[in-house]
CSV table of C-alpha atoms in Angstrom, one decimal:
chain,number,residue,atom,x,y,z
F,1,MET,CA,-4.3,-28.8,4.7
F,2,PRO,CA,-4.6,-27.5,8.2
F,3,TYR,CA,-7.9,-25.8,8.9
F,4,VAL,CA,-7.5,-22.0,8.9
F,5,MET,CA,-10.4,-19.5,9.0
F,6,ARG,CA,-10.1,-15.8,9.5
F,7,HIS,CA,-13.0,-13.4,10.1
F,8,THR,CA,-11.1,-10.3,9.2
F,9,GLY,CA,-13.7,-7.6,8.9
F,10,LEU,CA,-11.2,-5.7,6.7
F,11,PHE,CA,-12.5,-2.9,4.5
F,12,THR,CA,-12.1,-4.2,1.0
F,13,VAL,CA,-12.1,-2.3,-2.3
F,14,VAL,CA,-12.9,-4.5,-5.3
F,15,ASN,CA,-11.7,-2.7,-8.4
F,16,THR,CA,-12.4,-3.9,-11.9
F,17,PHE,CA,-10.3,-2.3,-14.7
F,18,THR,CA,-11.5,-2.7,-18.3
F,19,LEU,CA,-9.0,-1.5,-20.9
F,20,ARG,CA,-10.4,0.2,-24.0
F,21,ASP,CA,-7.5,-1.3,-26.0
F,22,PRO,CA,-6.3,-4.7,-24.6
F,23,ALA,CA,-3.1,-4.2,-26.6
F,24,ARG,CA,-2.1,-1.5,-24.0
F,25,ALA,CA,-2.1,-4.2,-21.3
F,26,PRO,CA,1.7,-4.0,-20.7
F,27,GLU,CA,1.4,-0.2,-20.2
F,28,PHE,CA,-1.4,-0.7,-17.7
F,29,GLU,CA,0.4,-3.5,-15.8
F,30,ARG,CA,3.5,-1.4,-15.4
F,31,SER,CA,1.4,1.5,-14.0
F,32,PHE,CA,-0.6,-0.7,-11.8
F,33,LEU,CA,2.4,-2.5,-10.3
F,34,GLY,CA,4.0,0.8,-9.5
F,35,HIS,CA,0.7,1.9,-7.9
F,36,ALA,CA,0.5,-1.3,-5.8
F,37,ALA,CA,4.1,-0.8,-4.6
F,38,TRP,CA,3.2,2.7,-3.5
F,39,LEU,CA,0.1,1.4,-1.7
F,40,ARG,CA,2.0,-1.2,0.3
F,41,ALA,CA,4.0,1.6,1.9
F,42,GLN,CA,0.8,3.5,3.1
F,43,ASP,CA,-0.4,3.4,6.7
F,44,GLY,CA,-3.5,1.2,7.1
F,45,PHE,CA,-3.0,-0.8,3.9
F,46,ASP,CA,-3.2,-4.6,4.5
F,47,SER,CA,-2.8,-6.5,1.3
F,48,HIS,CA,-4.1,-7.0,-2.2
F,49,GLN,CA,-4.3,-9.5,-5.1
F,50,ALA,CA,-4.6,-8.5,-8.7
F,51,VAL,CA,-5.7,-10.9,-11.4
F,52,LEU,CA,-6.3,-10.8,-15.2
F,53,LEU,CA,-9.5,-12.6,-16.3
F,54,ALA,CA,-8.4,-15.4,-18.6
F,55,GLU,CA,-11.2,-15.2,-21.1
F,56,CYS,CA,-11.8,-11.4,-21.0
F,57,PRO,CA,-8.7,-9.7,-22.5
F,58,GLY,CA,-8.0,-6.4,-20.9
F,59,VAL,CA,-10.2,-7.0,-17.8
F,60,TYR,CA,-8.4,-7.0,-14.4
F,61,VAL,CA,-9.8,-7.4,-10.9
F,62,ASN,CA,-7.9,-6.2,-7.8
F,63,ILE,CA,-9.0,-7.1,-4.3
F,64,GLU,CA,-7.5,-4.4,-2.1
F,65,ARG,CA,-7.8,-4.7,1.7
F,66,TRP,CA,-7.5,-1.9,4.3
F,67,ARG,CA,-7.6,-2.1,8.1
F,68,ASN,CA,-10.3,0.5,8.1
F,69,PRO,CA,-12.2,2.7,5.7
F,70,GLU,CA,-10.6,5.9,7.1
F,71,SER,CA,-7.2,4.8,6.0
F,72,PHE,CA,-8.4,4.2,2.5
F,73,GLN,CA,-10.2,7.5,2.3
F,74,ARG,CA,-7.1,9.4,3.6
F,75,VAL,CA,-4.9,7.7,1.0
F,76,ARG,CA,-7.5,8.1,-1.8
F,77,GLY,CA,-7.4,11.9,-1.2
F,78,SER,CA,-3.7,12.2,-1.7
F,79,SER,CA,-2.2,13.8,-4.8
F,80,VAL,CA,-0.3,10.6,-5.7
F,81,PHE,CA,-3.4,8.5,-5.6
F,82,GLN,CA,-5.3,11.0,-7.7
F,83,ALA,CA,-2.5,11.0,-10.3
F,84,HIS,CA,-2.5,7.2,-10.5
F,85,GLY,CA,-6.3,7.3,-10.9
F,86,ARG,CA,-6.0,9.6,-13.9
F,87,GLU,CA,-3.5,7.3,-15.5
F,88,PHE,CA,-5.9,4.3,-15.1
F,89,HIS,CA,-8.9,6.3,-16.4
F,90,ALA,CA,-7.0,7.3,-19.4
F,91,LEU,CA,-6.5,3.6,-20.3
F,92,GLY,CA,-10.0,2.3,-19.6
F,93,GLU,CA,-13.0,2.1,-17.3
F,94,VAL,CA,-12.7,1.6,-13.5
F,95,ALA,CA,-15.5,0.1,-11.4
F,96,VAL,CA,-15.1,0.4,-7.7
F,97,ASP,CA,-17.1,-1.7,-5.2
F,98,PRO,CA,-16.4,-0.8,-1.5
F,99,SER,CA,-16.9,-4.0,0.5
F,100,ARG,CA,-16.4,-5.7,3.9
F,101,ASN,CA,-14.4,-8.9,4.1
F,102,VAL,CA,-16.4,-11.7,5.4
F,103,LEU,CA,-13.8,-14.5,5.5
F,104,ARG,CA,-10.4,-15.7,4.4
F,105,ALA,CA,-9.8,-19.4,4.5
F,106,GLY,CA,-6.9,-21.8,3.8
F,107,ASP,CA,-3.2,-21.6,4.5
F,108,GLY,CA,-1.9,-21.8,0.9
F,109,ASP,CA,0.6,-19.0,0.0
F,110,VAL,CA,-1.2,-17.2,-2.9
F,111,SER,CA,0.9,-14.0,-2.8
F,112,GLU,CA,2.6,-14.9,-6.1
F,113,GLY,CA,-0.4,-16.6,-7.7
F,114,ALA,CA,-1.7,-20.2,-8.2
F,115,PRO,CA,-2.3,-22.5,-11.1
F,116,LEU,CA,-6.0,-21.5,-11.1
F,117,VAL,CA,-7.7,-18.4,-9.6
F,118,VAL,CA,-11.5,-18.1,-9.9
F,119,VAL,CA,-13.4,-14.9,-9.4
F,120,GLU,CA,-17.2,-15.3,-8.7
F,121,TRP,CA,-19.8,-12.6,-8.4
F,122,LEU,CA,-22.6,-13.8,-6.2
F,123,THR,CA,-26.0,-12.5,-5.1
F,124,ALA,CA,-27.7,-13.6,-1.9
F,125,GLU,CA,-31.2,-14.8,-2.9
F,126,GLY,CA,-33.7,-16.4,-0.7
F,127,MET,CA,-31.7,-15.9,2.6
F,128,ASN,CA,-30.7,-13.0,4.7
F,129,LEU,CA,-27.1,-11.8,4.6
F,130,GLU,CA,-26.1,-13.3,7.9
F,131,GLU,CA,-27.4,-16.7,6.8
F,132,PHE,CA,-25.6,-16.3,3.6
F,133,ASP,CA,-22.3,-15.5,5.4
F,134,ARG,CA,-22.7,-18.5,7.7
F,135,ALA,CA,-23.4,-20.8,4.8
F,136,TYR,CA,-20.2,-19.6,3.0
F,137,ARG,CA,-18.2,-19.9,6.2
F,138,ALA,CA,-19.2,-23.6,6.4
F,139,TYR,CA,-18.5,-24.1,2.7
F,140,ALA,CA,-15.1,-22.5,3.0
F,141,ALA,CA,-14.3,-24.7,6.1
F,142,ALA,CA,-15.1,-27.8,4.0
F,143,LEU,CA,-12.9,-26.5,1.1
F,144,CYS,CA,-9.9,-26.4,3.5
F,145,HIS,CA,-10.0,-30.2,3.6
F,146,GLU,CA,-10.1,-30.6,-0.2
F,147,PRO,CA,-6.9,-31.6,-2.1
F,148,GLY,CA,-6.0,-28.9,-4.5
F,149,PHE,CA,-7.6,-26.0,-2.6
F,150,LEU,CA,-5.3,-23.2,-1.5
F,151,HIS,CA,-7.3,-20.1,-0.4
F,152,ALA,CA,-10.7,-18.4,-0.4
F,153,ASP,CA,-11.7,-14.8,0.1
F,154,LEU,CA,-15.3,-13.6,0.4
F,155,SER,CA,-16.3,-9.9,0.6
F,156,ARG,CA,-19.8,-8.4,0.8
F,157,SER,CA,-20.5,-5.2,-1.1
F,158,LEU,CA,-21.4,-2.1,1.0
F,159,THR,CA,-23.2,-0.4,-1.9
F,160,LYS,CA,-25.0,-3.2,-3.8
F,161,PRO,CA,-27.3,-5.0,-1.4
F,162,GLY,CA,-26.8,-8.8,-1.4
F,163,ALA,CA,-23.8,-8.7,-3.8
F,164,TYR,CA,-20.6,-10.6,-3.0
F,165,THR,CA,-17.2,-11.2,-4.6
F,166,PHE,CA,-15.8,-14.7,-3.9
F,167,VAL,CA,-12.2,-15.4,-5.0
F,168,THR,CA,-10.7,-18.9,-4.7
F,169,TRP,CA,-7.2,-20.2,-5.5
F,170,TRP,CA,-6.6,-23.8,-6.6
F,171,ARG,CA,-3.9,-26.2,-7.7
F,172,ASP,CA,-6.4,-28.3,-9.8
F,173,ALA,CA,-9.3,-27.1,-12.0
F,174,ASP,CA,-11.2,-30.4,-11.7
F,175,VAL,CA,-11.3,-30.1,-7.9
F,176,TRP,CA,-12.8,-26.6,-8.2
F,177,ARG,CA,-15.5,-27.8,-10.6
F,178,ALA,CA,-16.4,-30.7,-8.3
F,179,THR,CA,-16.6,-28.6,-5.1
F,180,ARG,CA,-18.5,-25.8,-6.8
F,181,ARG,CA,-21.5,-28.0,-7.1
F,182,ALA,CA,-21.7,-28.0,-3.2
F,183,ALA,CA,-21.6,-24.2,-3.0
F,184,PRO,CA,-24.5,-22.4,-1.2
F,185,ALA,CA,-24.9,-20.2,-4.2
F,186,THR,CA,-23.3,-19.9,-7.7
F,187,GLY,CA,-23.0,-16.8,-9.8
F,188,ALA,CA,-20.9,-15.6,-12.7
F,189,ALA,CA,-17.5,-17.2,-12.5
F,190,GLU,CA,-14.4,-16.2,-14.4
F,191,CYS,CA,-11.0,-18.0,-14.4
F,192,ALA,CA,-8.1,-15.7,-13.9
F,193,VAL,CA,-4.3,-15.5,-13.6
F,194,HIS,CA,-2.4,-13.4,-11.1
F,195,LEU,CA,-0.9,-10.3,-12.5
F,196,THR,CA,2.4,-10.9,-10.6
F,197,ALA,CA,2.7,-14.4,-12.0
F,198,ARG,CA,1.9,-13.1,-15.5
F,199,GLN,CA,4.7,-10.5,-15.1
F,200,ALA,CA,7.2,-13.1,-13.9
F,201,ALA,CA,6.4,-15.3,-16.9
F,202,GLY,CA,6.9,-12.3,-19.2
F,203,HIS,CA,10.3,-11.5,-17.7
F,204,ALA,CA,11.4,-15.1,-18.1
F,205,ARG,CA,10.9,-15.1,-21.9
């Protein structure tokens, strides 16, 4: 895979949705995909990926990227956004983690998902945040040369000191397990499936 590393600095919102009743997942997914389509038409919106945690029914993580925080705040204050938010809160709990993107690496197309998505919640311990960022940039650069690796996205929380969200996309679970041993830090890891890929599978049945 060609080496690709981007230091985007994008304002990133990591949303975790936990449904009170996982049986209402189809209702949530319809609402969320409509919300995502609306977001893509807003000024300042960059991109997003939404995944469902494989072993946590009813728990979704959405990585939402904006060109600057002002664009997000403007859209967040709109009546449409507020109405969508009320729909989500009626179905479950929503945790919002404003963050700053540290890196995106790899050139695999993950817009429609991948065989394996891994979401990791990391905490920088024993090093300052700039050292932590540099260590993960080096790790991501090495991942770009691993067979089976597609893409990586690291964001640093702006409200929880030392907290990061690290998402990786893979063709092969064994390669992920092997490379994770070389990671500068490890935290809670959850395997996931892309919401768009899950919807496509549902439509095919």
